[in-house]
């Protein structure tokens, strides 16, 4: 079965930059896996941040950016704010099914 | 503004059937989108369950395929999830989601509903 791997936890200083990665057990992530990124805070549903690699939704702050790098999908947060402390999930498409990563707990401290 | 609202029993007995409905407002489920179900076990990550297209095509997570059905009722503008033979492992918050066509993202989520499997 396909496994999507993310860092379990990361810490970033306020105003700092952090990179979250998403890796696929099937090999390098390409545009065909249509990576999405979501932010989830406790007690809330996930909020979509990025679709198809690097496309922000209208509500996504510009400090969030998506890319592909080194065979992984990457979410970069530049200029972290206290309100960015949350769980982040990537989502990949495998032809007839979507698979979520395990999530990264991001602490802003 | 598109809104989704899950409804259904919050408690299901083991070996029973979980049935949830997602009411959609602000968009017609007959438009060219997909409509998905995602769940989250307590304290755990997100799990994609499956989805149905505007014209009734379904896709399911392979490990759930034998137990899950997603359907739609266009007259009521809602879609539904049925999961058979449930166990405690199916205890989770269930979210319904609007998925834009052409991989334009998962922009709209319901608030989620907790379903507990217990006798």
PDB file of C-alpha atoms in Angstrom:
ATOM      1  CA  UNK A   1       0.000   0.000   0.000  1.00  0.00           C
ATOM      2  CA  UNK A   2       1.103   3.509  -0.781  1.00  0.00           C
ATOM      3  CA  UNK A   3       2.552   5.526   2.085  1.00  0.00           C
ATOM      4  CA  UNK A   4       2.942   9.302   2.125  1.00  0.00           C
ATOM      5  CA  UNK A   5       5.520  10.518   4.635  1.00  0.00           C
ATOM      6  CA  UNK A   6       5.822  13.867   6.369  1.00  0.00           C
ATOM      7  CA  UNK A   7       7.980  15.074   9.230  1.00  0.00           C
ATOM      8  CA  UNK A   8       6.114  14.324  12.465  1.00  0.00           C
ATOM      9  CA  UNK A   9       6.974  17.673  13.974  1.00  0.00           C
ATOM     10  CA  UNK A  10       8.861  20.878  13.256  1.00  0.00           C
ATOM     11  CA  UNK A  11       9.518  24.077  15.147  1.00  0.00           C
ATOM     12  CA  UNK A  12       9.979  27.552  13.703  1.00  0.00           C
ATOM     13  CA  UNK A  13      10.687  30.874  15.357  1.00  0.00           C
ATOM     14  CA  UNK A  14       8.267  33.741  14.827  1.00  0.00           C
ATOM     15  CA  UNK A  15       9.262  35.476  11.614  1.00  0.00           C
ATOM     16  CA  UNK A  16      11.361  32.529  10.560  1.00  0.00           C
ATOM     17  CA  UNK A  17      11.176  30.223   7.570  1.00  0.00           C
ATOM     18  CA  UNK A  18      10.382  26.520   7.665  1.00  0.00           C
ATOM     19  CA  UNK A  19      10.080  23.837   5.030  1.00  0.00           C
ATOM     20  CA  UNK A  20       7.657  20.934   5.326  1.00  0.00           C
ATOM     21  CA  UNK A  21       8.153  17.992   2.995  1.00  0.00           C
ATOM     22  CA  UNK A  22       5.951  15.238   1.616  1.00  0.00           C
ATOM     23  CA  UNK A  23       7.429  12.040   0.205  1.00  0.00           C
ATOM     24  CA  UNK A  24       5.819   9.131  -1.637  1.00  0.00           C
ATOM     25  CA  UNK A  25       6.693   5.475  -1.155  1.00  0.00           C
ATOM     26  CA  UNK A  26       6.267   5.016  -4.917  1.00  0.00           C
ATOM     27  CA  UNK A  27       9.178   7.298  -5.737  1.00  0.00           C
ATOM     28  CA  UNK A  28       9.634  10.879  -6.818  1.00  0.00           C
ATOM     29  CA  UNK A  29       6.611  13.116  -6.615  1.00  0.00           C
ATOM     30  CA  UNK A  30       5.712  14.632  -9.957  1.00  0.00           C
ATOM     31  CA  UNK A  31       3.008  16.996 -11.109  1.00  0.00           C
ATOM     32  CA  UNK A  32       0.847  13.980 -11.889  1.00  0.00           C
ATOM     33  CA  UNK A  33       0.347  13.354  -8.185  1.00  0.00           C
ATOM     34  CA  UNK A  34      -1.261  16.804  -7.883  1.00  0.00           C
ATOM     35  CA  UNK A  35       0.014  17.641  -4.389  1.00  0.00           C
ATOM     36  CA  UNK A  36      -2.314  19.514  -2.072  1.00  0.00           C
ATOM     37  CA  UNK A  37      -1.534  21.018   1.323  1.00  0.00           C
ATOM     38  CA  UNK A  38      -3.914  21.597   4.225  1.00  0.00           C
ATOM     39  CA  UNK A  39      -3.712  23.312   7.593  1.00  0.00           C
ATOM     40  CA  UNK A  40      -5.726  22.018  10.535  1.00  0.00           C
ATOM     41  CA  UNK A  41      -6.108  23.587  13.953  1.00  0.00           C
ATOM     42  CA  UNK A  42      -7.582  21.720  16.937  1.00  0.00           C
ATOM     43  CA  UNK A  43     -11.316  21.267  16.763  1.00  0.00           C
ATOM     44  CA  UNK A  44     -11.560  22.616  13.238  1.00  0.00           C
ATOM     45  CA  UNK A  45     -11.883  21.007   9.824  1.00  0.00           C
ATOM     46  CA  UNK A  46      -8.840  21.184   7.568  1.00  0.00           C
ATOM     47  CA  UNK A  47      -8.366  24.325   5.541  1.00  0.00           C
ATOM     48  CA  UNK A  48      -7.018  24.012   2.022  1.00  0.00           C
ATOM     49  CA  UNK A  49      -3.823  26.001   1.443  1.00  0.00           C
ATOM     50  CA  UNK A  50      -2.281  24.800  -1.819  1.00  0.00           C
ATOM     51  CA  UNK A  51      -3.519  22.723  -4.747  1.00  0.00           C
ATOM     52  CA  UNK A  52      -1.612  21.172  -7.648  1.00  0.00           C
ATOM     53  CA  UNK A  53       1.889  21.809  -6.347  1.00  0.00           C
ATOM     54  CA  UNK A  54       2.004  25.589  -5.986  1.00  0.00           C
ATOM     55  CA  UNK A  55      -1.433  27.128  -6.478  1.00  0.00           C
ATOM     56  CA  UNK A  56      -2.737  29.095  -3.525  1.00  0.00           C
ATOM     57  CA  UNK A  57      -6.427  29.356  -2.800  1.00  0.00           C
ATOM     58  CA  UNK A  58      -7.821  32.870  -2.631  1.00  0.00           C
ATOM     59  CA  UNK A  59      -7.600  32.870   1.163  1.00  0.00           C
ATOM     60  CA  UNK A  60      -4.093  31.461   1.457  1.00  0.00           C
ATOM     61  CA  UNK A  61      -1.606  33.994   2.842  1.00  0.00           C
ATOM     62  CA  UNK A  62       1.287  34.623   0.441  1.00  0.00           C
ATOM     63  CA  UNK A  63       3.760  33.520   3.106  1.00  0.00           C
ATOM     64  CA  UNK A  64       2.753  29.946   2.230  1.00  0.00           C
ATOM     65  CA  UNK A  65       4.191  28.545  -0.982  1.00  0.00           C
ATOM     66  CA  UNK A  66       4.291  25.111  -2.557  1.00  0.00           C
ATOM     67  CA  UNK A  67       6.859  23.486  -4.813  1.00  0.00           C
ATOM     68  CA  UNK A  68       8.514  20.260  -5.898  1.00  0.00           C
ATOM     69  CA  UNK A  69      12.101  19.761  -4.820  1.00  0.00           C
ATOM     70  CA  UNK A  70      14.335  16.728  -4.749  1.00  0.00           C
ATOM     71  CA  UNK A  71      11.482  14.360  -5.584  1.00  0.00           C
ATOM     72  CA  UNK A  72       9.288  15.666  -2.785  1.00  0.00           C
ATOM     73  CA  UNK A  73       6.422  18.092  -2.481  1.00  0.00           C
ATOM     74  CA  UNK A  74       7.377  21.025  -0.322  1.00  0.00           C
ATOM     75  CA  UNK A  75       5.403  23.583   1.641  1.00  0.00           C
ATOM     76  CA  UNK A  76       7.456  26.619   2.616  1.00  0.00           C
ATOM     77  CA  UNK A  77       6.331  29.062   5.257  1.00  0.00           C
ATOM     78  CA  UNK A  78       8.243  32.324   5.120  1.00  0.00           C
ATOM     79  CA  UNK A  79       7.765  34.721   8.002  1.00  0.00           C
ATOM     80  CA  UNK A  80       5.955  32.420  10.403  1.00  0.00           C
ATOM     81  CA  UNK A  81       3.204  33.924  12.520  1.00  0.00           C
ATOM     82  CA  UNK A  82       1.906  32.605  15.856  1.00  0.00           C
ATOM     83  CA  UNK A  83      -1.387  31.725  14.169  1.00  0.00           C
ATOM     84  CA  UNK A  84       0.464  29.353  11.823  1.00  0.00           C
ATOM     85  CA  UNK A  85       0.925  26.872  14.656  1.00  0.00           C
ATOM     86  CA  UNK A  86      -1.117  23.902  13.461  1.00  0.00           C
ATOM     87  CA  UNK A  87      -1.033  20.458  11.899  1.00  0.00           C
ATOM     88  CA  UNK A  88      -0.214  20.382   8.181  1.00  0.00           C
ATOM     89  CA  UNK A  89      -1.174  17.591   5.814  1.00  0.00           C
ATOM     90  CA  UNK A  90      -0.186  16.856   2.255  1.00  0.00           C
ATOM     91  CA  UNK A  91      -2.433  14.911  -0.106  1.00  0.00           C
ATOM     92  CA  UNK A  92      -1.401  13.056  -3.243  1.00  0.00           C
ATOM     93  CA  UNK A  93      -3.377  11.488  -6.098  1.00  0.00           C
ATOM     94  CA  UNK A  94      -2.578   7.955  -7.272  1.00  0.00           C
ATOM     95  CA  UNK A  95      -4.777   7.542 -10.303  1.00  0.00           C
ATOM     96  CA  UNK A  96      -7.944   6.380  -8.638  1.00  0.00           C
ATOM     97  CA  UNK A  97      -7.421   7.343  -5.017  1.00  0.00           C
ATOM     98  CA  UNK A  98      -6.085  10.111  -2.849  1.00  0.00           C
ATOM     99  CA  UNK A  99      -3.689   9.461   0.037  1.00  0.00           C
ATOM    100  CA  UNK A 100      -2.948  11.809   2.912  1.00  0.00           C
ATOM    101  CA  UNK A 101       0.394  12.123   4.577  1.00  0.00           C
ATOM    102  CA  UNK A 102       0.610  11.505   8.296  1.00  0.00           C
ATOM    103  CA  UNK A 103       0.792  15.198   9.069  1.00  0.00           C
ATOM    104  CA  UNK A 104       3.395  17.576  10.487  1.00  0.00           C
ATOM    105  CA  UNK A 105       2.791  19.340  13.768  1.00  0.00           C
ATOM    106  CA  UNK A 106       4.264  22.802  13.388  1.00  0.00           C
ATOM    107  CA  UNK A 107       5.136  24.747  16.506  1.00  0.00           C
ATOM    108  CA  UNK A 108       5.850  28.478  16.326  1.00  0.00           C
ATOM    109  CA  UNK A 109       8.101  29.211  19.253  1.00  0.00           C
TER     110      UNK A 109
ATOM    111  CA  UNK B   1     -20.786  30.676  -0.517  1.00  0.00           C
ATOM    112  CA  UNK B   2     -20.636  26.907  -0.577  1.00  0.00           C
ATOM    113  CA  UNK B   3     -21.491  25.163   2.670  1.00  0.00           C
ATOM    114  CA  UNK B   4     -21.549  21.496   3.571  1.00  0.00           C
ATOM    115  CA  UNK B   5     -23.201  19.958   6.618  1.00  0.00           C
ATOM    116  CA  UNK B   6     -22.858  16.374   7.756  1.00  0.00           C
ATOM    117  CA  UNK B   7     -25.663  14.618   9.591  1.00  0.00           C
ATOM    118  CA  UNK B   8     -26.346  11.165  10.924  1.00  0.00           C
ATOM    119  CA  UNK B   9     -26.243   8.994  14.041  1.00  0.00           C
ATOM    120  CA  UNK B  10     -23.405   9.703  16.415  1.00  0.00           C
ATOM    121  CA  UNK B  11     -23.383   6.150  17.783  1.00  0.00           C
ATOM    122  CA  UNK B  12     -23.321   2.917  15.820  1.00  0.00           C
ATOM    123  CA  UNK B  13     -23.090  -0.608  17.203  1.00  0.00           C
ATOM    124  CA  UNK B  14     -20.233  -2.893  16.201  1.00  0.00           C
ATOM    125  CA  UNK B  15     -21.022  -4.890  13.041  1.00  0.00           C
ATOM    126  CA  UNK B  16     -23.697  -2.328  12.218  1.00  0.00           C
ATOM    127  CA  UNK B  17     -23.913   0.184   9.397  1.00  0.00           C
ATOM    128  CA  UNK B  18     -22.729   3.772   9.528  1.00  0.00           C
ATOM    129  CA  UNK B  19     -24.811   6.128   7.406  1.00  0.00           C
ATOM    130  CA  UNK B  20     -24.093   9.820   6.965  1.00  0.00           C
ATOM    131  CA  UNK B  21     -25.500  12.503   4.706  1.00  0.00           C
ATOM    132  CA  UNK B  22     -23.885  15.708   3.528  1.00  0.00           C
ATOM    133  CA  UNK B  23     -26.234  18.551   2.676  1.00  0.00           C
ATOM    134  CA  UNK B  24     -24.775  20.997   0.178  1.00  0.00           C
ATOM    135  CA  UNK B  25     -25.803  24.614  -0.193  1.00  0.00           C
ATOM    136  CA  UNK B  26     -24.431  27.282  -2.467  1.00  0.00           C
ATOM    137  CA  UNK B  27     -23.662  24.829  -5.257  1.00  0.00           C
ATOM    138  CA  UNK B  28     -25.441  22.036  -7.067  1.00  0.00           C
ATOM    139  CA  UNK B  29     -23.975  18.559  -6.755  1.00  0.00           C
ATOM    140  CA  UNK B  30     -24.883  18.228 -10.425  1.00  0.00           C
ATOM    141  CA  UNK B  31     -22.150  20.689 -11.396  1.00  0.00           C
ATOM    142  CA  UNK B  32     -18.822  19.428 -12.658  1.00  0.00           C
ATOM    143  CA  UNK B  33     -17.185  18.644  -9.311  1.00  0.00           C
ATOM    144  CA  UNK B  34     -16.413  15.704  -7.055  1.00  0.00           C
ATOM    145  CA  UNK B  35     -17.863  15.140  -3.607  1.00  0.00           C
ATOM    146  CA  UNK B  36     -15.680  13.388  -1.089  1.00  0.00           C
ATOM    147  CA  UNK B  37     -15.643  11.864   2.380  1.00  0.00           C
ATOM    148  CA  UNK B  38     -12.619  12.112   4.686  1.00  0.00           C
ATOM    149  CA  UNK B  39     -12.348  10.838   8.243  1.00  0.00           C
ATOM    150  CA  UNK B  40     -10.096  11.427  11.220  1.00  0.00           C
ATOM    151  CA  UNK B  41      -9.820   9.008  14.108  1.00  0.00           C
ATOM    152  CA  UNK B  42      -9.401  10.669  17.518  1.00  0.00           C
ATOM    153  CA  UNK B  43      -5.942  12.149  17.790  1.00  0.00           C
ATOM    154  CA  UNK B  44      -4.921  10.772  14.405  1.00  0.00           C
ATOM    155  CA  UNK B  45      -4.400  12.009  10.874  1.00  0.00           C
ATOM    156  CA  UNK B  46      -6.727  12.433   7.925  1.00  0.00           C
ATOM    157  CA  UNK B  47      -7.899   9.470   5.866  1.00  0.00           C
ATOM    158  CA  UNK B  48      -9.500   9.784   2.432  1.00  0.00           C
ATOM    159  CA  UNK B  49     -12.457   7.410   2.172  1.00  0.00           C
ATOM    160  CA  UNK B  50     -13.763   8.014  -1.314  1.00  0.00           C
ATOM    161  CA  UNK B  51     -15.608  10.344  -3.628  1.00  0.00           C
ATOM    162  CA  UNK B  52     -18.390  10.585  -6.161  1.00  0.00           C
ATOM    163  CA  UNK B  53     -18.472  12.696  -9.285  1.00  0.00           C
ATOM    164  CA  UNK B  54     -21.310  14.906 -10.428  1.00  0.00           C
ATOM    165  CA  UNK B  55     -22.376  12.130 -12.824  1.00  0.00           C
ATOM    166  CA  UNK B  56     -22.168   9.300 -10.302  1.00  0.00           C
ATOM    167  CA  UNK B  57     -18.693   7.856 -10.868  1.00  0.00           C
ATOM    168  CA  UNK B  58     -17.228   6.615  -7.591  1.00  0.00           C
ATOM    169  CA  UNK B  59     -13.718   6.035  -6.285  1.00  0.00           C
ATOM    170  CA  UNK B  60     -12.906   4.395  -2.948  1.00  0.00           C
ATOM    171  CA  UNK B  61      -9.900   3.732  -0.760  1.00  0.00           C
ATOM    172  CA  UNK B  62      -8.871   0.199  -1.622  1.00  0.00           C
ATOM    173  CA  UNK B  63      -8.868  -1.075   1.969  1.00  0.00           C
ATOM    174  CA  UNK B  64     -12.458   0.131   2.470  1.00  0.00           C
ATOM    175  CA  UNK B  65     -13.824  -0.774  -0.935  1.00  0.00           C
ATOM    176  CA  UNK B  66     -15.668  -3.877   0.253  1.00  0.00           C
ATOM    177  CA  UNK B  67     -17.565  -1.975   2.947  1.00  0.00           C
ATOM    178  CA  UNK B  68     -18.187   1.530   1.608  1.00  0.00           C
ATOM    179  CA  UNK B  69     -20.714   3.105  -0.717  1.00  0.00           C
ATOM    180  CA  UNK B  70     -20.994   6.756  -1.658  1.00  0.00           C
ATOM    181  CA  UNK B  71     -24.175   7.865  -3.363  1.00  0.00           C
ATOM    182  CA  UNK B  72     -25.955  11.063  -4.284  1.00  0.00           C
ATOM    183  CA  UNK B  73     -29.481  12.409  -4.348  1.00  0.00           C
ATOM    184  CA  UNK B  74     -29.624  15.257  -6.823  1.00  0.00           C
ATOM    185  CA  UNK B  75     -33.229  16.105  -5.955  1.00  0.00           C
ATOM    186  CA  UNK B  76     -32.147  16.859  -2.379  1.00  0.00           C
ATOM    187  CA  UNK B  77     -28.723  18.192  -3.318  1.00  0.00           C
ATOM    188  CA  UNK B  78     -26.968  15.892  -0.928  1.00  0.00           C
ATOM    189  CA  UNK B  79     -24.604  12.959  -1.032  1.00  0.00           C
ATOM    190  CA  UNK B  80     -24.201  10.093   1.393  1.00  0.00           C
ATOM    191  CA  UNK B  81     -21.739   7.673   2.936  1.00  0.00           C
ATOM    192  CA  UNK B  82     -22.566   4.126   3.953  1.00  0.00           C
ATOM    193  CA  UNK B  83     -20.005   1.972   5.747  1.00  0.00           C
ATOM    194  CA  UNK B  84     -20.911  -1.602   6.609  1.00  0.00           C
ATOM    195  CA  UNK B  85     -19.639  -4.004   9.265  1.00  0.00           C
ATOM    196  CA  UNK B  86     -18.170  -1.262  11.402  1.00  0.00           C
ATOM    197  CA  UNK B  87     -15.731  -1.824  14.250  1.00  0.00           C
ATOM    198  CA  UNK B  88     -14.206   0.436  16.864  1.00  0.00           C
ATOM    199  CA  UNK B  89     -11.538   1.306  14.323  1.00  0.00           C
ATOM    200  CA  UNK B  90     -14.195   3.187  12.348  1.00  0.00           C
ATOM    201  CA  UNK B  91     -14.740   5.611  15.227  1.00  0.00           C
ATOM    202  CA  UNK B  92     -13.822   8.984  13.795  1.00  0.00           C
ATOM    203  CA  UNK B  93     -14.878  12.458  12.828  1.00  0.00           C
ATOM    204  CA  UNK B  94     -16.276  12.232   9.322  1.00  0.00           C
ATOM    205  CA  UNK B  95     -15.945  15.230   6.987  1.00  0.00           C
ATOM    206  CA  UNK B  96     -17.671  15.798   3.672  1.00  0.00           C
ATOM    207  CA  UNK B  97     -15.731  17.823   1.131  1.00  0.00           C
ATOM    208  CA  UNK B  98     -16.321  19.564  -2.176  1.00  0.00           C
ATOM    209  CA  UNK B  99     -13.534  18.753  -4.613  1.00  0.00           C
ATOM    210  CA  UNK B 100     -13.109  20.976  -7.638  1.00  0.00           C
ATOM    211  CA  UNK B 101     -12.651  19.346 -10.991  1.00  0.00           C
ATOM    212  CA  UNK B 102      -9.336  19.405 -12.861  1.00  0.00           C
ATOM    213  CA  UNK B 103      -7.433  19.094  -9.590  1.00  0.00           C
ATOM    214  CA  UNK B 104      -8.315  22.611  -8.506  1.00  0.00           C
ATOM    215  CA  UNK B 105      -8.334  21.562  -4.870  1.00  0.00           C
ATOM    216  CA  UNK B 106     -10.467  20.674  -1.893  1.00  0.00           C
ATOM    217  CA  UNK B 107     -11.706  24.132  -0.925  1.00  0.00           C
ATOM    218  CA  UNK B 108     -14.896  23.437   0.991  1.00  0.00           C
ATOM    219  CA  UNK B 109     -15.256  21.224   4.062  1.00  0.00           C
ATOM    220  CA  UNK B 110     -18.088  20.463   6.414  1.00  0.00           C
ATOM    221  CA  UNK B 111     -17.509  20.946  10.133  1.00  0.00           C
ATOM    222  CA  UNK B 112     -17.368  17.194  10.627  1.00  0.00           C
ATOM    223  CA  UNK B 113     -19.449  14.809  12.677  1.00  0.00           C
ATOM    224  CA  UNK B 114     -18.184  12.365  15.272  1.00  0.00           C
ATOM    225  CA  UNK B 115     -19.333   8.798  14.868  1.00  0.00           C
ATOM    226  CA  UNK B 116     -18.554   6.421  17.697  1.00  0.00           C
ATOM    227  CA  UNK B 117     -18.741   2.669  17.223  1.00  0.00           C
ATOM    228  CA  UNK B 118     -19.633   1.106  20.530  1.00  0.00           C
ATOM    229  CA  UNK B 119     -22.123  -1.295  22.046  1.00  0.00           C
TER     230      UNK B 119
END
